[in-house]
Short mmCIF file of C-alpha atoms and ligand atoms in Angstrom, two decimals:
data_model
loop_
_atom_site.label_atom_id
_atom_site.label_comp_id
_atom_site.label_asym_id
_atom_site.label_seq_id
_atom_site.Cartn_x
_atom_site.Cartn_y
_atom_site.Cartn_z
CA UNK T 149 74.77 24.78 196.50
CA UNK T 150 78.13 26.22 195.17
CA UNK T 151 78.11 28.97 196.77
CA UNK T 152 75.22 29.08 199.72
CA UNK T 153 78.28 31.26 201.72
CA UNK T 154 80.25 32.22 198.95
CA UNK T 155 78.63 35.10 197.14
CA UNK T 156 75.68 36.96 198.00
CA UNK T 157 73.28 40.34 197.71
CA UNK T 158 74.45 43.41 199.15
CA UNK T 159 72.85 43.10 202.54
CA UNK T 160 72.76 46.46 204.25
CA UNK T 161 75.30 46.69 206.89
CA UNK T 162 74.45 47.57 210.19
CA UNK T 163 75.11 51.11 209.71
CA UNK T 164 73.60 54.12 208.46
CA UNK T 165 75.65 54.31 205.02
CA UNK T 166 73.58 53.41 202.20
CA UNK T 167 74.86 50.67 200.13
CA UNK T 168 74.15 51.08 196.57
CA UNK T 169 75.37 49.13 194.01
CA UNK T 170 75.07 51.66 191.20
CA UNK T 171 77.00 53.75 193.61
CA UNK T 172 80.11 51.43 194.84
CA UNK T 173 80.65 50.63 190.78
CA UNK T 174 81.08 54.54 190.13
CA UNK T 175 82.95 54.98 193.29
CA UNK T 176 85.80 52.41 192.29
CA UNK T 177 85.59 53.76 188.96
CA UNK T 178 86.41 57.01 190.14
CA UNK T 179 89.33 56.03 192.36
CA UNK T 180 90.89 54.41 189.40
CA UNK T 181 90.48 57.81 186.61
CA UNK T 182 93.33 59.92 188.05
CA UNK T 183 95.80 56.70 186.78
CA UNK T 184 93.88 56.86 183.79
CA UNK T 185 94.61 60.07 181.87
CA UNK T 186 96.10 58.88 179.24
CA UNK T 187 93.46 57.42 178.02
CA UNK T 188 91.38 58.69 174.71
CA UNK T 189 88.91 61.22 176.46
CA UNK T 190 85.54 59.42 176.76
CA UNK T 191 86.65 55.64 176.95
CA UNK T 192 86.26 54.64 180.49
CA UNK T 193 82.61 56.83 180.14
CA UNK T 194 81.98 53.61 178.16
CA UNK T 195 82.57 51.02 180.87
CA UNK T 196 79.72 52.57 183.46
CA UNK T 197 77.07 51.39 181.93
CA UNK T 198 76.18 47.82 180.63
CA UNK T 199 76.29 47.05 177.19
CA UNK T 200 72.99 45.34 177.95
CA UNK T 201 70.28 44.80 180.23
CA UNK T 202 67.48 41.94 180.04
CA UNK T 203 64.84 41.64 182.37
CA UNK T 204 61.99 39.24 181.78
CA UNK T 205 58.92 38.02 183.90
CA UNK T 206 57.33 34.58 183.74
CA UNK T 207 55.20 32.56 185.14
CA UNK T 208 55.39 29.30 186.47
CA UNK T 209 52.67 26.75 187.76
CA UNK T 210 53.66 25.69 191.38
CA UNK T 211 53.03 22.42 193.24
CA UNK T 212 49.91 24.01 194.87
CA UNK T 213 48.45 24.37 191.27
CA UNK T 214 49.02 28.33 191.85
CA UNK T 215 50.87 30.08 189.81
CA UNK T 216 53.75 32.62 190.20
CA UNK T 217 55.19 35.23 187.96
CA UNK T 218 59.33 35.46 188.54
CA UNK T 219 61.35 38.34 187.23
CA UNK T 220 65.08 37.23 185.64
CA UNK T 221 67.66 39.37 184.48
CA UNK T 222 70.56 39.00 182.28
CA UNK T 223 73.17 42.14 182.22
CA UNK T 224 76.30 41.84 179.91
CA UNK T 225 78.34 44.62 180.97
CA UNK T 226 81.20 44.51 178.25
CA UNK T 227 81.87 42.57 175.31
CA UNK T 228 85.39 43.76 174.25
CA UNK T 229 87.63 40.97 175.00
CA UNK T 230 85.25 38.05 174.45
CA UNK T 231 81.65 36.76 175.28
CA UNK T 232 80.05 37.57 178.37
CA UNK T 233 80.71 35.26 181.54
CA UNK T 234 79.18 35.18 185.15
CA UNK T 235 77.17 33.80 187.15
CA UNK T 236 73.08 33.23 187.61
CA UNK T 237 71.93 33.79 191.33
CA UNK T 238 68.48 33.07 193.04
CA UNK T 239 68.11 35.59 195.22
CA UNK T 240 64.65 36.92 196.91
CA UNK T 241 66.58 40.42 196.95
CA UNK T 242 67.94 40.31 193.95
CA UNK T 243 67.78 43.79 191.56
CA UNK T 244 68.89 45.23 188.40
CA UNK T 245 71.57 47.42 189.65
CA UNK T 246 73.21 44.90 191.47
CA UNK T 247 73.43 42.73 188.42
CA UNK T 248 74.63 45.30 186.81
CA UNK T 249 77.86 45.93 189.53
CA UNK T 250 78.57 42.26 189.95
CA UNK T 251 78.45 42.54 185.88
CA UNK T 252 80.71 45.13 185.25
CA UNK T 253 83.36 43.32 188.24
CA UNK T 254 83.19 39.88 185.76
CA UNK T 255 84.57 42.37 183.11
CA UNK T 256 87.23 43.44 185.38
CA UNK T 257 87.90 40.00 186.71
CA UNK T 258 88.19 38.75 183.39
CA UNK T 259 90.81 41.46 182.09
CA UNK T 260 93.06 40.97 185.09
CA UNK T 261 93.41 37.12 184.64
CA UNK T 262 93.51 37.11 181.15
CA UNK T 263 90.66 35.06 180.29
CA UNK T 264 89.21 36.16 177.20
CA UNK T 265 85.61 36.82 178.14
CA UNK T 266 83.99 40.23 179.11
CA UNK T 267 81.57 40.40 181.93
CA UNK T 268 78.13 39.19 182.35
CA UNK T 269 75.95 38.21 185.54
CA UNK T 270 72.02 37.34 186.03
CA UNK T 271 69.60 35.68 187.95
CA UNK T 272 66.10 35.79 189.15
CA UNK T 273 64.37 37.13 191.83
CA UNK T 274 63.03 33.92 193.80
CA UNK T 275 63.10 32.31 197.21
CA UNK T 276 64.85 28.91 196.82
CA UNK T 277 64.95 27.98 199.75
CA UNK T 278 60.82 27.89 199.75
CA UNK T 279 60.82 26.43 196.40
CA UNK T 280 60.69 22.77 195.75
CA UNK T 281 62.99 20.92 193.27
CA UNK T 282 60.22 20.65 190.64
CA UNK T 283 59.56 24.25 191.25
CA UNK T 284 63.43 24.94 191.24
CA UNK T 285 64.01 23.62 187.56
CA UNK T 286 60.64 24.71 186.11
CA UNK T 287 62.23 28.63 186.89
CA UNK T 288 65.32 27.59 185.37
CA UNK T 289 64.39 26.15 182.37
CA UNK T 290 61.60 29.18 181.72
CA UNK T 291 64.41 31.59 182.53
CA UNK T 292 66.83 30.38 180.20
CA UNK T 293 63.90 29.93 177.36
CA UNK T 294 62.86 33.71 177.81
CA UNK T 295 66.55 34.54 177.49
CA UNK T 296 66.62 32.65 174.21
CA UNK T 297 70.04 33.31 171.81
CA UNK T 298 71.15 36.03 174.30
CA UNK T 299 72.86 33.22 175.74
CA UNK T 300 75.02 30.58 173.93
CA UNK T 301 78.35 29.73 173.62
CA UNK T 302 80.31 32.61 171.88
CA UNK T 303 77.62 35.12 173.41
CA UNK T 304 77.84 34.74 177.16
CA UNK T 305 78.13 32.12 179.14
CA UNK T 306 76.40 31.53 182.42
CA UNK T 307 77.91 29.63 185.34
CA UNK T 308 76.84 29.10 189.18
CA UNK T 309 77.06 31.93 191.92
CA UNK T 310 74.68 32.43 194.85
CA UNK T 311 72.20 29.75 195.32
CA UNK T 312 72.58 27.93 191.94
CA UNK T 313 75.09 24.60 191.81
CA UNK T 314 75.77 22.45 189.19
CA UNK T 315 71.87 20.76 188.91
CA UNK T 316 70.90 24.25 188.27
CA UNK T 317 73.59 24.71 185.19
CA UNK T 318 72.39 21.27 183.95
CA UNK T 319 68.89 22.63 183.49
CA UNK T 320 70.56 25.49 181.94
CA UNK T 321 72.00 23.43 179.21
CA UNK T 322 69.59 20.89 178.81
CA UNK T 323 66.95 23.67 178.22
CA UNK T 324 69.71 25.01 175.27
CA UNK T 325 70.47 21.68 174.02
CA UNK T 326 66.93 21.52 173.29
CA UNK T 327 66.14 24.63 171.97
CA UNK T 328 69.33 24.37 169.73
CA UNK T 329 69.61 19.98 169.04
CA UNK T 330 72.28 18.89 166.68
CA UNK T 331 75.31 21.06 168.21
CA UNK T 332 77.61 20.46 170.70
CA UNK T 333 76.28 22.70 173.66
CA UNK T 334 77.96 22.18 176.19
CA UNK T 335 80.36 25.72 176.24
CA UNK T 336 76.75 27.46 176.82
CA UNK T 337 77.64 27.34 180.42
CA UNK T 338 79.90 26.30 182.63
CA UNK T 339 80.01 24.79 186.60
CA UNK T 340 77.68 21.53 185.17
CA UNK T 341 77.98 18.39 186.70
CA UNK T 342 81.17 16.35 185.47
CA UNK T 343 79.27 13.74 183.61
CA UNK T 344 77.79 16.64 181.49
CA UNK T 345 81.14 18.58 180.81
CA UNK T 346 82.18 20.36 184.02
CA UNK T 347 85.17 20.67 184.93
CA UNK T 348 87.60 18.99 187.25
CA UNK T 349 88.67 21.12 190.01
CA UNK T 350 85.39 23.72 189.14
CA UNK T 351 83.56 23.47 192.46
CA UNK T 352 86.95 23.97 194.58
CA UNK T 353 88.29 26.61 192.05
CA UNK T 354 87.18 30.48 193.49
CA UNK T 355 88.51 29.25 197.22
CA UNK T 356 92.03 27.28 196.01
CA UNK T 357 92.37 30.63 193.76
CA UNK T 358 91.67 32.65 196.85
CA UNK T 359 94.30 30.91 198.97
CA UNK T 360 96.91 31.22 196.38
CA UNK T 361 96.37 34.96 195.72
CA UNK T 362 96.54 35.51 199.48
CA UNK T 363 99.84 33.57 200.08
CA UNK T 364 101.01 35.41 196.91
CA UNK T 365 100.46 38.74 198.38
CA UNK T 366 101.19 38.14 201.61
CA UNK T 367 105.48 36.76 200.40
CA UNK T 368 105.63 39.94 197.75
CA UNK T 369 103.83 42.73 199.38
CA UNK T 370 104.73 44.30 202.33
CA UNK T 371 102.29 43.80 204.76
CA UNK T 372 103.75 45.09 208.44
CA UNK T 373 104.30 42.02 210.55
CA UNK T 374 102.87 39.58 208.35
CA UNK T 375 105.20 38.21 205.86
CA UNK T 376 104.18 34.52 205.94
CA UNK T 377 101.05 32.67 206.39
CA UNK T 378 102.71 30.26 208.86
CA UNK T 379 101.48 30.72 212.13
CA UNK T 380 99.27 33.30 210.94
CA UNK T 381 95.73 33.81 212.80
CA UNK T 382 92.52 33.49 210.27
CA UNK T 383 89.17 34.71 210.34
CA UNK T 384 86.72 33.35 207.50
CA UNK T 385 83.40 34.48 207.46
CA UNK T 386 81.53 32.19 205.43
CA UNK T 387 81.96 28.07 205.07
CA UNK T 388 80.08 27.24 201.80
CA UNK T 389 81.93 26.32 198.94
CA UNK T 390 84.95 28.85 199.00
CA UNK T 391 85.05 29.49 203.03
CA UNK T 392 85.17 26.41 203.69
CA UNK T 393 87.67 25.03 200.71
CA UNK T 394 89.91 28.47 201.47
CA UNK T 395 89.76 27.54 205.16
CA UNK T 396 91.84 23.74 204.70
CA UNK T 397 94.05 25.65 202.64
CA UNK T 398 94.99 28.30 205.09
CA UNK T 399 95.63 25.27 207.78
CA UNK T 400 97.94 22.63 205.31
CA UNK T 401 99.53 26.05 204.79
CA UNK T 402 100.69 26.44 208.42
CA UNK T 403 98.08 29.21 209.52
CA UNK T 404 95.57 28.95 212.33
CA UNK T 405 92.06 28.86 211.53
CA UNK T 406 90.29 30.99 214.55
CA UNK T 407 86.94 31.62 213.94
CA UNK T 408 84.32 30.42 211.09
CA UNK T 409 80.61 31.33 210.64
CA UNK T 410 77.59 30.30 208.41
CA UNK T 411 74.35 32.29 208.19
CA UNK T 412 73.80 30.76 211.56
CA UNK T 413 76.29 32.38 213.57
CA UNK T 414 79.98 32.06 214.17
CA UNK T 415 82.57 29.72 216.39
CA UNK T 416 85.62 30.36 217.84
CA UNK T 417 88.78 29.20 219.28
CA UNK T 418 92.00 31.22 219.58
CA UNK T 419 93.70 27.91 219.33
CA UNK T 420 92.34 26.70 215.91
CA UNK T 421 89.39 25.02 214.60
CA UNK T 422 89.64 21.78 213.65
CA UNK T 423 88.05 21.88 210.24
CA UNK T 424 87.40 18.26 209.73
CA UNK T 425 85.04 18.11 213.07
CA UNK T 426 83.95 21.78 211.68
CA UNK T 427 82.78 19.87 208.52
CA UNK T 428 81.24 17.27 210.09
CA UNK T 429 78.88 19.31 212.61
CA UNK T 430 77.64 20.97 209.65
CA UNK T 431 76.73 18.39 208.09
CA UNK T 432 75.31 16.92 211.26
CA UNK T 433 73.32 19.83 212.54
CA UNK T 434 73.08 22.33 209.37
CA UNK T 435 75.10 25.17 211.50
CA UNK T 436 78.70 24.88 212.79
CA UNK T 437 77.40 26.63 215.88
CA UNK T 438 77.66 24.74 218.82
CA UNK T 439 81.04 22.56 217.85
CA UNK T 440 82.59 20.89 221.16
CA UNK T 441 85.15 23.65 222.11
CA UNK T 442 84.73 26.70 220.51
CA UNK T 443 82.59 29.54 222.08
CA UNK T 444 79.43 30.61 219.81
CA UNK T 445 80.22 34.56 218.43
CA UNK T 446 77.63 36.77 215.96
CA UNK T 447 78.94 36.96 212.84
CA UNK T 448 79.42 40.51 213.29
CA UNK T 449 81.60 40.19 216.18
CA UNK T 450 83.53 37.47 213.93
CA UNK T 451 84.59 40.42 211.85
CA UNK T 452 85.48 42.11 214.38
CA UNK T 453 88.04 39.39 215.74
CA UNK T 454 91.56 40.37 216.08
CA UNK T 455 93.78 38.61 213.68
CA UNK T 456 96.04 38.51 210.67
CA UNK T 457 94.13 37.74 207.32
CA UNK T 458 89.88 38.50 207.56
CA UNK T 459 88.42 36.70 204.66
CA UNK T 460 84.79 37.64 204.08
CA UNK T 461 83.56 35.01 201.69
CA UNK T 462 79.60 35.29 202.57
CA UNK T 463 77.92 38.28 202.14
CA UNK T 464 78.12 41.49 199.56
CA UNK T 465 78.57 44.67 201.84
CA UNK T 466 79.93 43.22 205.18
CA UNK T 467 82.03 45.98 206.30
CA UNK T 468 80.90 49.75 205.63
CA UNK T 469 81.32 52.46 207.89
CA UNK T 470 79.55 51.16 210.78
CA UNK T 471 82.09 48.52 211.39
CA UNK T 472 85.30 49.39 209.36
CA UNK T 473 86.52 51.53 212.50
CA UNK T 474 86.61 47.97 214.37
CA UNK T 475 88.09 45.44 211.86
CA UNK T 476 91.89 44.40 213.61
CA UNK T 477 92.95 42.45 210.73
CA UNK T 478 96.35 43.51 208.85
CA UNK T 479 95.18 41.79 205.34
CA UNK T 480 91.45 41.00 204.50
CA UNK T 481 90.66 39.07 201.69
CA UNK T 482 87.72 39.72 199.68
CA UNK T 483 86.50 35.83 198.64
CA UNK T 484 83.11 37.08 198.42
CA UNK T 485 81.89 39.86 195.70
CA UNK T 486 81.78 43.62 196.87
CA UNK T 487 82.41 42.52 200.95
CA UNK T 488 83.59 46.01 201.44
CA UNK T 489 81.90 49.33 201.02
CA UNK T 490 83.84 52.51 199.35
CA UNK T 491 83.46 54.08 202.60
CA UNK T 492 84.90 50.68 204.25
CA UNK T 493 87.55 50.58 201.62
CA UNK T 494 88.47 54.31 202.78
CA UNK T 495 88.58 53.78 206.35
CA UNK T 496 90.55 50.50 206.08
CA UNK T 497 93.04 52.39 203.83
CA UNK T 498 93.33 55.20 206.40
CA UNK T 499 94.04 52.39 209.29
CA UNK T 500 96.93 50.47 207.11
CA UNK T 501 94.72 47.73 206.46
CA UNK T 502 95.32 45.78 203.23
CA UNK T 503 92.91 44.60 200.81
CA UNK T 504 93.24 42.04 198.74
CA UNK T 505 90.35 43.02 196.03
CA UNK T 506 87.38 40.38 195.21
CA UNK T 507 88.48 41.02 191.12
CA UNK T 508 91.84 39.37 191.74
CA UNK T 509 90.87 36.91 195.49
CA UNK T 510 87.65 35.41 194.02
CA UNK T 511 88.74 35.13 190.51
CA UNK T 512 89.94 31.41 190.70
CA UNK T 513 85.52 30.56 189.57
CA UNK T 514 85.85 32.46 186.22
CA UNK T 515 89.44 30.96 185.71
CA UNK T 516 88.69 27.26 185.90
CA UNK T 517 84.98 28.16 183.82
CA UNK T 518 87.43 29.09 181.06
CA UNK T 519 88.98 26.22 181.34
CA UNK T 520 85.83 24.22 181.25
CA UNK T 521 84.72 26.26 178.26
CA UNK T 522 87.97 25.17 176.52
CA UNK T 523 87.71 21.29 176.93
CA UNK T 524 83.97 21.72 175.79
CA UNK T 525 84.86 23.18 172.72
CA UNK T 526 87.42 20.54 172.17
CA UNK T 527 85.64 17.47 173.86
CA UNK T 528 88.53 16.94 176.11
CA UNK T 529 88.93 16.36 179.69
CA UNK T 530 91.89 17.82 181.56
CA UNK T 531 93.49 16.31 184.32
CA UNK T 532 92.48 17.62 188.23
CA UNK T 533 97.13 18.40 188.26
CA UNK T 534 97.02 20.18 184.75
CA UNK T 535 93.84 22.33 185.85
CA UNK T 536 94.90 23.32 189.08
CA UNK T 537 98.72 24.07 187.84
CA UNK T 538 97.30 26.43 184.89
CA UNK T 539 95.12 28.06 188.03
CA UNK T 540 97.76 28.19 190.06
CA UNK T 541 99.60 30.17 187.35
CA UNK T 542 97.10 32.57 186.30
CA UNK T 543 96.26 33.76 189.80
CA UNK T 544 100.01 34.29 190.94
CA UNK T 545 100.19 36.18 187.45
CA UNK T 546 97.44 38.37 188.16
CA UNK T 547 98.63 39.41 191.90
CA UNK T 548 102.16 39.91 190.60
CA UNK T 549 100.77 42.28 187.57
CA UNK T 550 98.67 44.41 190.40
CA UNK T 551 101.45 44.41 193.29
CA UNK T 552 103.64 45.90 190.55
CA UNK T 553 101.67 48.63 189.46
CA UNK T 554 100.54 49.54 192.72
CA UNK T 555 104.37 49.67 193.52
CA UNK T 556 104.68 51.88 190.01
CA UNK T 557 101.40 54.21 190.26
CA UNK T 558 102.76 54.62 194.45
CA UNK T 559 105.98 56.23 192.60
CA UNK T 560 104.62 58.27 190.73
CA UNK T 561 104.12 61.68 191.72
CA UNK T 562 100.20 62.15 191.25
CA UNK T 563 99.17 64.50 188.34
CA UNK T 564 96.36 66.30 190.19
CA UNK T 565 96.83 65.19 193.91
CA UNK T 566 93.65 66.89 195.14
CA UNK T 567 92.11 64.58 193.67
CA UNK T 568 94.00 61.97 194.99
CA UNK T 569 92.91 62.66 198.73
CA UNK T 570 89.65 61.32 198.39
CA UNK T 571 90.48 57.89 196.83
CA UNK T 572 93.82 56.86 198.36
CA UNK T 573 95.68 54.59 196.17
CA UNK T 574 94.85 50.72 197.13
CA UNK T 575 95.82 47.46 195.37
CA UNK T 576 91.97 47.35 193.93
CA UNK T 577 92.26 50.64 192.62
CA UNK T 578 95.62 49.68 190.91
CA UNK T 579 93.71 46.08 189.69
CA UNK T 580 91.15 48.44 187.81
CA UNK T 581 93.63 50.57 186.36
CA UNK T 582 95.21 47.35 184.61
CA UNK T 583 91.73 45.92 183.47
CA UNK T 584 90.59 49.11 182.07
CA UNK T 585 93.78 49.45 180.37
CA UNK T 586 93.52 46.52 179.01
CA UNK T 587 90.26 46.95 177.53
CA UNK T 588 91.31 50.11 176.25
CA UNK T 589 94.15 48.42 174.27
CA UNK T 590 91.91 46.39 172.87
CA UNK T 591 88.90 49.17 171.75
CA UNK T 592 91.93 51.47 169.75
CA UNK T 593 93.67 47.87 168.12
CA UNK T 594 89.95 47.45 166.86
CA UNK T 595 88.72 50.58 166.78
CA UNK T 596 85.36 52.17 167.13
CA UNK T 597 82.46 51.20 164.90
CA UNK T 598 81.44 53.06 162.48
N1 LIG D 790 79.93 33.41 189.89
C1 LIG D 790 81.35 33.39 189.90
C2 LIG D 790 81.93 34.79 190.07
O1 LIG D 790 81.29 35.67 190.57
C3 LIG D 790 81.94 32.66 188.71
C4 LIG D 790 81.48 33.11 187.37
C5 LIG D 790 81.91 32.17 186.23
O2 LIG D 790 82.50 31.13 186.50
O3 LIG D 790 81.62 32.51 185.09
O4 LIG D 790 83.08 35.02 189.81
#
């Protein structure tokens, strides 16, 4: 699955805060208005809601001869810069206004790496880890029929995220292809299998991306006492697609893997983890708990691990103000979507802790599904070197562009600085100032209809 580990619901933390997606959008919105002024009154009022909100139901006949109704939704949270983009999860806990969040940070994502697509996300509410194959593509290919033309490939593209891999985006377009025969299709979604149009270099995309933004960051921004990743101490939480990807990275890179985890549990060993035999147990056993010396942890306890660069890359909300209090990393990477809580994100800031933000570390996905998008439209097929060089590119460009305006809006003496004290400037707030911007460039050069 592409991303089992990589990207997943907001999961209550521990704690007492309550972690609402409607709620952590607004927040970050918020932190970024101050740096926004100049801005025509009204135009970032525009960017909290979606554009658009599907929901369907449907039913589906299962193995047992029963049959089941499944809810789907499809948000596309801006349109400005291009078609919608983002993934389709199958979740059990799955809701609107979580669609809606991981939405609206496509559009962001999108602006910041200048790929020319707003933001979109979806999914449906199912179990599929109870569901069989069969059952699996019969949900798929009634989801994408009830979604009809609000999909296709200059209206918004969908691509894989939690629990959905590249079978499930071949259903996608085979269901399209035959509801629209004659075309070429195969832009109407990208992450498909490479004999059907996927990319090179798709699957390892969102973790390579997130090791380059991190090394990135780490050489231009200072960080006190870590200025290279050599002999640096990581913590990944997370070993599914971009974990685990991220995690060989980190170690060709010189740093010292310390502690892993799946949904199973975590390992450690303040020595390093050797990743191959990491790799290997999994696959053996299903859980890299229990891996010939390292010492078994909670993945709770993983977070709290001392060591240089955290990288959450499993679960949404994984450090909120139950835990923030107890994180001792001096960088922590946000490879999975929303890890961190405002409140989290507050605390942290207080402590000297830097973020990397998810809009800028997990953004290598939506990069390389451009990509994909382009050689569709153009029946090509890059090279693995040429895809991973453009990647490579994009990402450094996109870290550079936020390092420098957080170094610029830091400067600046604050217009109201009341306001300031409540949402302390951090390098995600200064990533959503340059997105909205952006956007906001591109509503006055085309102006407001009618
Ligand atoms: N699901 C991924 C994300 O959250 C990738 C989306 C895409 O490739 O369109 O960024």
């Amino acid at each position: 699955m592409e991303s089992v580990e990589e990207l997943s619901n907001h999961a209550p933390c521990m704690g007492a805060e309550q972690v609402d997606p409607t709620v952590i959008a607004e927040t970050n919105l918020d932190c970024a208005l101050p740096y926004l002024n100049h801005l025509q009154p009204g135009l970032v009022e525009t960017l909290r809601q979606p554009k658009r909100t599907i929901t369907v139901s449907f039913p589906v006949e299962m193995d047992d001869g029963s049959v089941q109704v499944f809810r789907g939704y499809r948000v596309v949270h801006n349109r400005t810069i291009g078609p919608g983009k983002g993934g389709l999860r199958f979740h059990p806990d799955l809701n609107l206004a979580e669609v809606c969040l991981l939405a609206s940070l496509m559009t962001w994502k999108c602006a910041l790496s200048d790929v020319p697509f707003g933001g979109a996300k979806g999914g449906v509410v199912c179990d599929p880890k109870s569901l069989s194959q069969r059952e699996l593509q019969q949900v798929t290919r009634r989801f994408v029929s009830e979604l009809g033309d609000n999909i296709g490939p200059y209206t918004d593209i969908p691509a894989p995220d939690l629990y959905t891999n590249a079978q499930t985006m071949a259903w996608v377009y085979d269901t399209y292809d035959v509801m629209h025969s004659g075309n070429n299709n195969r832009a109407v979604v990208t992450g498909k299998p490479l004999s059907l149009g996927g990319s090179a270099g798709r699957t390892e995309a969102t973790g390579l991306g997130c090791f380059h933004a991190t090394e990135r960051l780490v050489e231009n921004f200072q960080i006190e006492g870590l200025k290279t990743l050599k002999g640096a101490t990581v913590v990944i939480q997370g070993f599914g697609n971009v974990g685990a990807v991220a995690a060989h990275k980190f170690a060709e890179a010189g740093a010292i893997v310390i502690a892993l985890s799946d949904s199973q549990g975590g390992i450690v060993n303040e020595a390093g983890i050797d990743l191959d035999a990491a790799a290997e147990h999994k696959r053996e056993h299903g859980t890299l708990v229990g891996l010939p010396g390292t010492l078994s942890l909670t993945n709770e306890a993983l977070l709290e691990l001392e060591c240089d660069v955290l990288v959450p890359a499993a679960m949404g909300a994984q450090i909120c103000n139950h835990n923030a209090a107890n994180i001792h990393a001096k960088l922590v990477v946000e490879a999975a979507n929303s890890p961190i809580t405002p409140a989290a994100d507050q605390i942290l800031g207080e402590r000297g802790i830097t973020v990397l933000p998810d809009i800028v570390a997990n953004a290598g996905g939506v990069i390389v599904s451009y990509f994909e998008w382009l050689q569709n439209l153009q029946n090509q097929s890059w090279e693995l070197d040429e895809i991973n060089s453009k990647l490579l590119k994009k990402i450094y460009r996109a870290v550079d562009v936020v390092i420098e305006r957080w170094q610029v809006l830091q400067a600046e003496a604050p217009a109201e600085p009341e306001e300031l004290a409540d949402f302390p400037l951090n390098l995600r707030t200064a990533a959503l100032v340059i997105a909205i911007e952006r956007l906001a460039e591109v509503v006055e050069q085309r102006g407001i209809w009618p």
